[in-house]
Every structure is written in structure tokens, then in C-alpha cells.
Amino acid sequence: MNRVVVSAFLAFFALTQAPAWAQAAPVQQQISLSASGHVEAPQDWLTVRMGLTREGADAATVQNQLKAAIDAALTTARAQARSRQMEVRSGAFGVSPRYGRDGKINGWQGSAEVVLEGRDVALITATAGKLPTLTVNSMGFSLSREARRQLESEVQAQAIERFRARAAEVTKAFGFSSYTLGAVSISSTDEGARPMPRMMAMEAKAAMADAPLPVEAGTDTVSVTVSGSITVR
């Protein structure tokens, strides 16, 4: 009987004390939020893609013609190259069959590119004008990797500080006194000038014949977004 009485008393004690324990536990709530930082900076990197096309009855002949023209253009351009001021490299290169109305191959066509890029706009445009066998496929400004890396570090710090400020503001607005940080993700984006359309670029090539192409850089906007969750209490 004593054991039965003791067991009943402990069960009663647990039931009567449970609400008190629940009330003692702090109320918590998880909230998701995000904050962004951005900065606009002048573009400092010009990329010019120049190319040519060839057609013929034999694939090997077309390929050799493209190779000879690109090798000559690379030799001319590399003589003017300077690290990070104007860098020279080959671009896309391909040969594909040309089909007639009967669905059979009646020849071959190919295209190849040379890419000029760097910070020295005058040098790049002047060099492009010295490659008479090529036409401009596209041209566009962007941020150099060094400038982008530096800007992303600055903007990331800005976004993190805004996230912390917003977390504190939201915590107070919901009537809580403190928060702890949960999972966080950081992403970056950029918005800059797009390459010059092919038709405009080919017109630009004609202007290069007598003088360097007049070009003007725009700006890029680098943005960093911090998203995550906080637990308020």
C-alpha cells in the first residue's frame, strides 16, 4: 500500500508542476531575413572579340586558312601586348559542314576569333585597327578581376553590417530582447554594360581602319546579399 501511495503522490506532483516548468522556459521564435549592399564603380576592363569566316569544298582547307589568318593576327597583336594592359589570346575556333537542299554536304564553313582585352583602351583599339583580316564580333566593358575582388570585399562588409542592424531592429520590433544567428548564405551579383551588337561592331571596324575606335566605359554595380535566420527570445 505504501508503494501505491508514493507512486500516486509522485504522479500528482508531476502533473501539478508541469505548467510551471513550461512557463519558465523562454519563448523563442525563428525569423528569416536578408539585407543587401551595393556599390557602383567605373568599368576598367575592355574586351574586344575579332573574328573571320572562311568557306570551301574541303574541311582541311578551310581549317588551314583559318589557322593561317589567326596565327598572323596573333603575331601582330602579341607584339603590342603588355600584362594587364592588353592581353592577347585566341578565341572560338570551329569548322562545320554546309548542307545543300538535298540534305547532303556540299561544302564546309568555319570561323575563328582573336580576343584583345585589358585596361589600356587606346592600345587595344589601335591594335584592333592593325588586324585588317578580322572584323569586330563584339566589344564590351566590365570590371577587372582585381577591382571586382576589392569591391566585393567592401560590399560584403556593408551587407553584413546591414543584416546585423536589421536583425537587432526586427528583434526589438517583435518585442524580444535578444537573438542568436542561425544559418546564413552570402551571394554576389553584378550588372554592367553588355557587349556591342555585331552589326554595330562591324561598323566600328570600318572606323578603325583610319583611327582608333572612340569608346567610352560605363559603370558596373556590384551587389552582395546576406540571407539567413535568427532565433529571437
PDB file of C-alpha atoms in Angstrom:
ATOM      1  CA  MET A   1       0.000   0.000   0.000  1.00  0.00           C
ATOM      2  CA  ASN A   2       2.812   2.408   0.834  1.00  0.00           C
ATOM      3  CA  ARG A   3       4.309   1.958  -2.615  1.00  0.00           C
ATOM      4  CA  VAL A   4       0.946   2.669  -4.230  1.00  0.00           C
ATOM      5  CA  VAL A   5       0.519   5.866  -2.190  1.00  0.00           C
ATOM      6  CA  VAL A   6       4.026   7.106  -3.020  1.00  0.00           C
ATOM      7  CA  SER A   7       3.555   6.429  -6.766  1.00  0.00           C
ATOM      8  CA  ALA A   8       0.235   8.260  -6.812  1.00  0.00           C
ATOM      9  CA  PHE A   9       1.758  11.239  -4.999  1.00  0.00           C
ATOM     10  CA  LEU A  10       4.668  11.489  -7.475  1.00  0.00           C
ATOM     11  CA  ALA A  11       2.288  11.343 -10.429  1.00  0.00           C
ATOM     12  CA  PHE A  12       0.137  14.087  -8.922  1.00  0.00           C
ATOM     13  CA  PHE A  13       3.227  16.223  -8.244  1.00  0.00           C
ATOM     14  CA  ALA A  14       4.412  15.889 -11.833  1.00  0.00           C
ATOM     15  CA  LEU A  15       1.056  16.932 -13.248  1.00  0.00           C
ATOM     16  CA  THR A  16       0.695  19.940 -10.977  1.00  0.00           C
ATOM     17  CA  GLN A  17       4.255  21.168 -11.591  1.00  0.00           C
ATOM     18  CA  ALA A  18       4.361  20.713 -15.424  1.00  0.00           C
ATOM     19  CA  PRO A  19       2.705  24.073 -16.236  1.00  0.00           C
ATOM     20  CA  ALA A  20       5.219  25.879 -14.026  1.00  0.00           C
ATOM     21  CA  TRP A  21       8.142  24.327 -15.909  1.00  0.00           C
ATOM     22  CA  ALA A  22       6.580  25.241 -19.255  1.00  0.00           C
ATOM     23  CA  GLN A  23       6.117  28.855 -18.160  1.00  0.00           C
ATOM     24  CA  ALA A  24       9.733  29.040 -17.001  1.00  0.00           C
ATOM     25  CA  ALA A  25      11.099  28.094 -20.449  1.00  0.00           C
ATOM     26  CA  PRO A  26      11.893  31.217 -22.558  1.00  0.00           C
ATOM     27  CA  VAL A  27       9.702  31.855 -25.596  1.00  0.00           C
ATOM     28  CA  GLN A  28      11.669  31.574 -28.860  1.00  0.00           C
ATOM     29  CA  GLN A  29      10.795  32.365 -32.449  1.00  0.00           C
ATOM     30  CA  GLN A  30      12.794  31.866 -35.657  1.00  0.00           C
ATOM     31  CA  ILE A  31      12.743  34.679 -38.229  1.00  0.00           C
ATOM     32  CA  SER A  32      14.175  34.735 -41.760  1.00  0.00           C
ATOM     33  CA  LEU A  33      15.519  37.971 -43.197  1.00  0.00           C
ATOM     34  CA  SER A  34      18.007  39.391 -45.696  1.00  0.00           C
ATOM     35  CA  ALA A  35      19.991  42.560 -46.333  1.00  0.00           C
ATOM     36  CA  SER A  36      21.994  43.830 -49.291  1.00  0.00           C
ATOM     37  CA  GLY A  37      24.857  46.165 -50.005  1.00  0.00           C
ATOM     38  CA  HIS A  38      25.885  47.603 -53.342  1.00  0.00           C
ATOM     39  CA  VAL A  39      28.353  49.995 -54.922  1.00  0.00           C
ATOM     40  CA  GLU A  40      28.681  51.446 -58.413  1.00  0.00           C
ATOM     41  CA  ALA A  41      32.153  51.689 -59.938  1.00  0.00           C
ATOM     42  CA  PRO A  42      33.604  52.708 -63.313  1.00  0.00           C
ATOM     43  CA  GLN A  43      34.427  49.821 -65.630  1.00  0.00           C
ATOM     44  CA  ASP A  44      38.150  49.401 -66.197  1.00  0.00           C
ATOM     45  CA  TRP A  45      38.414  46.360 -68.496  1.00  0.00           C
ATOM     46  CA  LEU A  46      37.769  46.316 -72.251  1.00  0.00           C
ATOM     47  CA  THR A  47      37.238  43.072 -74.191  1.00  0.00           C
ATOM     48  CA  VAL A  48      37.226  43.065 -77.993  1.00  0.00           C
ATOM     49  CA  ARG A  49      36.484  39.854 -79.902  1.00  0.00           C
ATOM     50  CA  MET A  50      37.607  39.879 -83.524  1.00  0.00           C
ATOM     51  CA  GLY A  51      36.959  37.099 -85.998  1.00  0.00           C
ATOM     52  CA  LEU A  52      36.796  35.874 -89.550  1.00  0.00           C
ATOM     53  CA  THR A  53      34.943  33.223 -91.533  1.00  0.00           C
ATOM     54  CA  ARG A  54      36.033  31.007 -94.391  1.00  0.00           C
ATOM     55  CA  GLU A  55      34.202  28.611 -96.725  1.00  0.00           C
ATOM     56  CA  GLY A  56      35.423  25.866 -99.035  1.00  0.00           C
ATOM     57  CA  ALA A  57      34.838  22.430-100.501  1.00  0.00           C
ATOM     58  CA  ASP A  58      37.304  20.741 -98.171  1.00  0.00           C
ATOM     59  CA  ALA A  59      37.265  20.870 -94.362  1.00  0.00           C
ATOM     60  CA  ALA A  60      41.044  20.680 -94.037  1.00  0.00           C
ATOM     61  CA  THR A  61      41.496  23.589 -96.445  1.00  0.00           C
ATOM     62  CA  VAL A  62      39.055  25.783 -94.512  1.00  0.00           C
ATOM     63  CA  GLN A  63      40.739  24.882 -91.232  1.00  0.00           C
ATOM     64  CA  ASN A  64      44.200  25.701 -92.592  1.00  0.00           C
ATOM     65  CA  GLN A  65      43.001  29.037 -93.948  1.00  0.00           C
ATOM     66  CA  LEU A  66      41.550  29.975 -90.581  1.00  0.00           C
ATOM     67  CA  LYS A  67      44.678  28.875 -88.757  1.00  0.00           C
ATOM     68  CA  ALA A  68      46.956  30.879 -91.042  1.00  0.00           C
ATOM     69  CA  ALA A  69      44.878  34.042 -90.649  1.00  0.00           C
ATOM     70  CA  ILE A  70      44.601  33.701 -86.868  1.00  0.00           C
ATOM     71  CA  ASP A  71      48.324  32.942 -86.459  1.00  0.00           C
ATOM     72  CA  ALA A  72      49.193  36.085 -88.447  1.00  0.00           C
ATOM     73  CA  ALA A  73      46.777  38.211 -86.386  1.00  0.00           C
ATOM     74  CA  LEU A  74      48.117  36.805 -83.103  1.00  0.00           C
ATOM     75  CA  THR A  75      51.699  37.549 -84.147  1.00  0.00           C
ATOM     76  CA  THR A  76      50.809  41.177 -84.908  1.00  0.00           C
ATOM     77  CA  ALA A  77      48.781  41.662 -81.728  1.00  0.00           C
ATOM     78  CA  ARG A  78      51.239  39.951 -79.387  1.00  0.00           C
ATOM     79  CA  ALA A  79      53.974  42.356 -80.460  1.00  0.00           C
ATOM     80  CA  GLN A  80      51.949  45.095 -78.730  1.00  0.00           C
ATOM     81  CA  ALA A  81      50.830  43.064 -75.703  1.00  0.00           C
ATOM     82  CA  ARG A  82      51.546  44.205 -72.132  1.00  0.00           C
ATOM     83  CA  SER A  83      50.480  42.362 -68.998  1.00  0.00           C
ATOM     84  CA  ARG A  84      47.062  43.519 -67.736  1.00  0.00           C
ATOM     85  CA  GLN A  85      47.200  46.485 -70.156  1.00  0.00           C
ATOM     86  CA  MET A  86      46.481  44.461 -73.280  1.00  0.00           C
ATOM     87  CA  GLU A  87      46.376  40.685 -73.220  1.00  0.00           C
ATOM     88  CA  VAL A  88      46.002  38.633 -76.392  1.00  0.00           C
ATOM     89  CA  ARG A  89      44.549  35.151 -76.829  1.00  0.00           C
ATOM     90  CA  SER A  90      42.759  33.017 -79.356  1.00  0.00           C
ATOM     91  CA  GLY A  91      39.008  32.605 -79.030  1.00  0.00           C
ATOM     92  CA  ALA A  92      36.416  30.300 -80.548  1.00  0.00           C
ATOM     93  CA  PHE A  93      37.548  28.126 -83.472  1.00  0.00           C
ATOM     94  CA  GLY A  94      35.349  25.714 -85.394  1.00  0.00           C
ATOM     95  CA  VAL A  95      34.615  24.138 -88.782  1.00  0.00           C
ATOM     96  CA  SER A  96      31.219  22.639 -89.663  1.00  0.00           C
ATOM     97  CA  PRO A  97      29.608  21.115 -92.765  1.00  0.00           C
ATOM     98  CA  ARG A  98      27.396  23.120 -95.085  1.00  0.00           C
ATOM     99  CA  TYR A  99      24.345  21.299 -96.441  1.00  0.00           C
ATOM    100  CA  GLY A 100      22.544  21.694 -99.736  1.00  0.00           C
ATOM    101  CA  ARG A 101      18.817  21.425-100.442  1.00  0.00           C
ATOM    102  CA  ASP A 102      19.166  17.680-100.901  1.00  0.00           C
ATOM    103  CA  GLY A 103      20.446  17.333 -97.348  1.00  0.00           C
ATOM    104  CA  LYS A 104      23.927  16.355 -98.467  1.00  0.00           C
ATOM    105  CA  ILE A 105      27.168  18.102 -97.567  1.00  0.00           C
ATOM    106  CA  ASN A 106      28.176  20.467-100.333  1.00  0.00           C
ATOM    107  CA  GLY A 107      30.986  22.297 -98.549  1.00  0.00           C
ATOM    108  CA  TRP A 108      32.468  23.457 -95.271  1.00  0.00           C
ATOM    109  CA  GLN A 109      32.401  26.693 -93.315  1.00  0.00           C
ATOM    110  CA  GLY A 110      34.419  27.782 -90.333  1.00  0.00           C
ATOM    111  CA  SER A 111      35.081  30.724 -88.038  1.00  0.00           C
ATOM    112  CA  ALA A 112      37.821  31.745 -85.614  1.00  0.00           C
ATOM    113  CA  GLU A 113      38.450  34.546 -83.135  1.00  0.00           C
ATOM    114  CA  VAL A 114      41.209  36.604 -81.575  1.00  0.00           C
ATOM    115  CA  VAL A 115      40.494  38.277 -78.238  1.00  0.00           C
ATOM    116  CA  LEU A 116      42.105  41.544 -77.121  1.00  0.00           C
ATOM    117  CA  GLU A 117      41.436  42.618 -73.538  1.00  0.00           C
ATOM    118  CA  GLY A 118      42.895  44.816 -70.836  1.00  0.00           C
ATOM    119  CA  ARG A 119      42.928  48.236 -69.202  1.00  0.00           C
ATOM    120  CA  ASP A 120      44.650  50.252 -71.942  1.00  0.00           C
ATOM    121  CA  VAL A 121      41.723  51.208 -74.149  1.00  0.00           C
ATOM    122  CA  ALA A 122      43.810  53.255 -76.600  1.00  0.00           C
ATOM    123  CA  LEU A 123      46.296  50.423 -77.119  1.00  0.00           C
ATOM    124  CA  ILE A 124      43.561  47.809 -77.604  1.00  0.00           C
ATOM    125  CA  THR A 125      41.571  49.818 -80.135  1.00  0.00           C
ATOM    126  CA  ALA A 126      44.709  50.833 -82.023  1.00  0.00           C
ATOM    127  CA  THR A 127      45.870  47.221 -82.194  1.00  0.00           C
ATOM    128  CA  ALA A 128      42.441  46.112 -83.409  1.00  0.00           C
ATOM    129  CA  GLY A 129      42.801  48.544 -86.270  1.00  0.00           C
ATOM    130  CA  LYS A 130      46.035  46.805 -87.309  1.00  0.00           C
ATOM    131  CA  LEU A 131      44.279  43.472 -87.920  1.00  0.00           C
ATOM    132  CA  PRO A 132      42.724  44.106 -91.354  1.00  0.00           C
ATOM    133  CA  THR A 133      41.740  40.477 -91.986  1.00  0.00           C
ATOM    134  CA  LEU A 134      39.454  40.407 -88.932  1.00  0.00           C
ATOM    135  CA  THR A 135      36.190  42.142 -88.092  1.00  0.00           C
ATOM    136  CA  VAL A 136      34.882  43.022 -84.634  1.00  0.00           C
ATOM    137  CA  ASN A 137      32.400  40.409 -83.429  1.00  0.00           C
ATOM    138  CA  SER A 138      31.684  42.064 -80.087  1.00  0.00           C
ATOM    139  CA  MET A 139      33.081  44.637 -77.726  1.00  0.00           C
ATOM    140  CA  GLY A 140      32.235  45.430 -74.119  1.00  0.00           C
ATOM    141  CA  PHE A 141      33.498  46.917 -70.883  1.00  0.00           C
ATOM    142  CA  SER A 142      33.486  45.270 -67.464  1.00  0.00           C
ATOM    143  CA  LEU A 143      35.298  45.386 -64.147  1.00  0.00           C
ATOM    144  CA  SER A 144      38.724  43.789 -63.911  1.00  0.00           C
ATOM    145  CA  ARG A 145      39.012  40.852 -61.531  1.00  0.00           C
ATOM    146  CA  GLU A 146      41.201  42.907 -59.178  1.00  0.00           C
ATOM    147  CA  ALA A 147      38.656  45.735 -58.979  1.00  0.00           C
ATOM    148  CA  ARG A 148      35.764  43.292 -58.566  1.00  0.00           C
ATOM    149  CA  ARG A 149      37.518  41.370 -55.788  1.00  0.00           C
ATOM    150  CA  GLN A 150      38.198  44.558 -53.851  1.00  0.00           C
ATOM    151  CA  LEU A 151      34.667  45.875 -54.320  1.00  0.00           C
ATOM    152  CA  GLU A 152      33.061  42.585 -53.295  1.00  0.00           C
ATOM    153  CA  SER A 153      35.024  42.621 -50.026  1.00  0.00           C
ATOM    154  CA  GLU A 154      33.841  46.155 -49.275  1.00  0.00           C
ATOM    155  CA  VAL A 155      30.222  45.474 -50.245  1.00  0.00           C
ATOM    156  CA  GLN A 156      30.152  42.203 -48.293  1.00  0.00           C
ATOM    157  CA  ALA A 157      31.154  44.041 -45.128  1.00  0.00           C
ATOM    158  CA  GLN A 158      28.414  46.592 -45.836  1.00  0.00           C
ATOM    159  CA  ALA A 159      25.780  43.884 -46.344  1.00  0.00           C
ATOM    160  CA  ILE A 160      26.775  42.020 -43.168  1.00  0.00           C
ATOM    161  CA  GLU A 161      26.545  45.208 -41.104  1.00  0.00           C
ATOM    162  CA  ARG A 162      23.097  45.919 -42.536  1.00  0.00           C
ATOM    163  CA  PHE A 163      21.993  42.351 -41.774  1.00  0.00           C
ATOM    164  CA  ARG A 164      23.097  42.724 -38.139  1.00  0.00           C
ATOM    165  CA  ALA A 165      21.346  46.092 -37.829  1.00  0.00           C
ATOM    166  CA  ARG A 166      18.157  44.679 -39.311  1.00  0.00           C
ATOM    167  CA  ALA A 167      18.301  41.628 -37.049  1.00  0.00           C
ATOM    168  CA  ALA A 168      18.516  43.891 -33.995  1.00  0.00           C
ATOM    169  CA  GLU A 169      15.676  46.070 -35.306  1.00  0.00           C
ATOM    170  CA  VAL A 170      13.396  43.103 -36.021  1.00  0.00           C
ATOM    171  CA  THR A 171      14.131  41.541 -32.636  1.00  0.00           C
ATOM    172  CA  LYS A 172      13.075  44.743 -30.872  1.00  0.00           C
ATOM    173  CA  ALA A 173      10.033  45.255 -33.121  1.00  0.00           C
ATOM    174  CA  PHE A 174       8.648  41.818 -32.198  1.00  0.00           C
ATOM    175  CA  GLY A 175       9.080  42.535 -28.504  1.00  0.00           C
ATOM    176  CA  PHE A 176      12.090  40.282 -27.864  1.00  0.00           C
ATOM    177  CA  SER A 177      15.280  41.264 -26.093  1.00  0.00           C
ATOM    178  CA  SER A 178      17.988  39.282 -27.895  1.00  0.00           C
ATOM    179  CA  TYR A 179      18.730  36.989 -30.831  1.00  0.00           C
ATOM    180  CA  THR A 180      21.151  34.299 -31.932  1.00  0.00           C
ATOM    181  CA  LEU A 181      22.317  33.850 -35.505  1.00  0.00           C
ATOM    182  CA  GLY A 182      21.327  30.750 -37.456  1.00  0.00           C
ATOM    183  CA  ALA A 183      22.320  29.584 -40.939  1.00  0.00           C
ATOM    184  CA  VAL A 184      23.496  32.373 -43.262  1.00  0.00           C
ATOM    185  CA  SER A 185      24.231  32.489 -47.010  1.00  0.00           C
ATOM    186  CA  ILE A 186      26.078  35.200 -48.953  1.00  0.00           C
ATOM    187  CA  SER A 187      25.664  35.785 -52.691  1.00  0.00           C
ATOM    188  CA  SER A 188      27.002  38.424 -55.066  1.00  0.00           C
ATOM    189  CA  THR A 189      25.800  39.775 -58.415  1.00  0.00           C
ATOM    190  CA  ASP A 190      26.924  42.425 -60.853  1.00  0.00           C
ATOM    191  CA  GLU A 191      25.197  44.488 -63.500  1.00  0.00           C
ATOM    192  CA  GLY A 192      27.330  46.002 -66.222  1.00  0.00           C
ATOM    193  CA  ALA A 193      27.408  47.010 -69.837  1.00  0.00           C
ATOM    194  CA  ARG A 194      26.561  44.399 -72.441  1.00  0.00           C
ATOM    195  CA  PRO A 195      28.765  43.676 -75.478  1.00  0.00           C
ATOM    196  CA  MET A 196      28.242  45.827 -78.548  1.00  0.00           C
ATOM    197  CA  PRO A 197      25.891  44.111 -81.034  1.00  0.00           C
ATOM    198  CA  ARG A 198      27.546  42.521 -84.061  1.00  0.00           C
ATOM    199  CA  MET A 199      26.140  44.985 -86.624  1.00  0.00           C
ATOM    200  CA  MET A 200      27.388  47.994 -84.674  1.00  0.00           C
ATOM    201  CA  ALA A 201      30.707  46.273 -84.095  1.00  0.00           C
ATOM    202  CA  MET A 202      31.252  45.677 -87.815  1.00  0.00           C
ATOM    203  CA  GLU A 203      30.577  49.362 -88.458  1.00  0.00           C
ATOM    204  CA  ALA A 204      33.113  50.140 -85.752  1.00  0.00           C
ATOM    205  CA  LYS A 205      35.694  48.043 -87.588  1.00  0.00           C
ATOM    206  CA  ALA A 206      35.375  50.326 -90.598  1.00  0.00           C
ATOM    207  CA  ALA A 207      36.142  53.310 -88.373  1.00  0.00           C
ATOM    208  CA  MET A 208      39.237  51.548 -87.056  1.00  0.00           C
ATOM    209  CA  ALA A 209      40.814  51.476 -90.494  1.00  0.00           C
ATOM    210  CA  ASP A 210      41.935  55.102 -90.210  1.00  0.00           C
ATOM    211  CA  ALA A 211      41.880  55.785 -86.460  1.00  0.00           C
ATOM    212  CA  PRO A 212      41.391  54.014 -83.131  1.00  0.00           C
ATOM    213  CA  LEU A 213      37.747  53.398 -82.317  1.00  0.00           C
ATOM    214  CA  PRO A 214      36.282  56.012 -79.926  1.00  0.00           C
ATOM    215  CA  VAL A 215      34.873  54.084 -76.977  1.00  0.00           C
ATOM    216  CA  GLU A 216      33.687  55.046 -73.523  1.00  0.00           C
ATOM    217  CA  ALA A 217      33.356  52.848 -70.451  1.00  0.00           C
ATOM    218  CA  GLY A 218      30.230  52.728 -68.343  1.00  0.00           C
ATOM    219  CA  THR A 219      29.762  51.549 -64.763  1.00  0.00           C
ATOM    220  CA  ASP A 220      29.180  48.242 -63.022  1.00  0.00           C
ATOM    221  CA  THR A 221      27.071  47.763 -59.917  1.00  0.00           C
ATOM    222  CA  VAL A 222      28.364  45.096 -57.561  1.00  0.00           C
ATOM    223  CA  SER A 223      25.798  43.780 -55.075  1.00  0.00           C
ATOM    224  CA  VAL A 224      26.118  41.357 -52.182  1.00  0.00           C
ATOM    225  CA  THR A 225      23.115  39.881 -50.371  1.00  0.00           C
ATOM    226  CA  VAL A 226      23.227  38.251 -46.945  1.00  0.00           C
ATOM    227  CA  SER A 227      20.279  35.948 -46.193  1.00  0.00           C
ATOM    228  CA  GLY A 228      19.712  33.873 -43.096  1.00  0.00           C
ATOM    229  CA  SER A 229      17.703  33.210 -39.993  1.00  0.00           C
ATOM    230  CA  ILE A 230      17.804  34.384 -36.403  1.00  0.00           C
ATOM    231  CA  THR A 231      16.232  32.953 -33.270  1.00  0.00           C
ATOM    232  CA  VAL A 232      14.742  35.682 -31.075  1.00  0.00           C
ATOM    233  CA  ARG A 233      13.876  35.343 -27.394  1.00  0.00           C
TER     234      ARG A 233
END
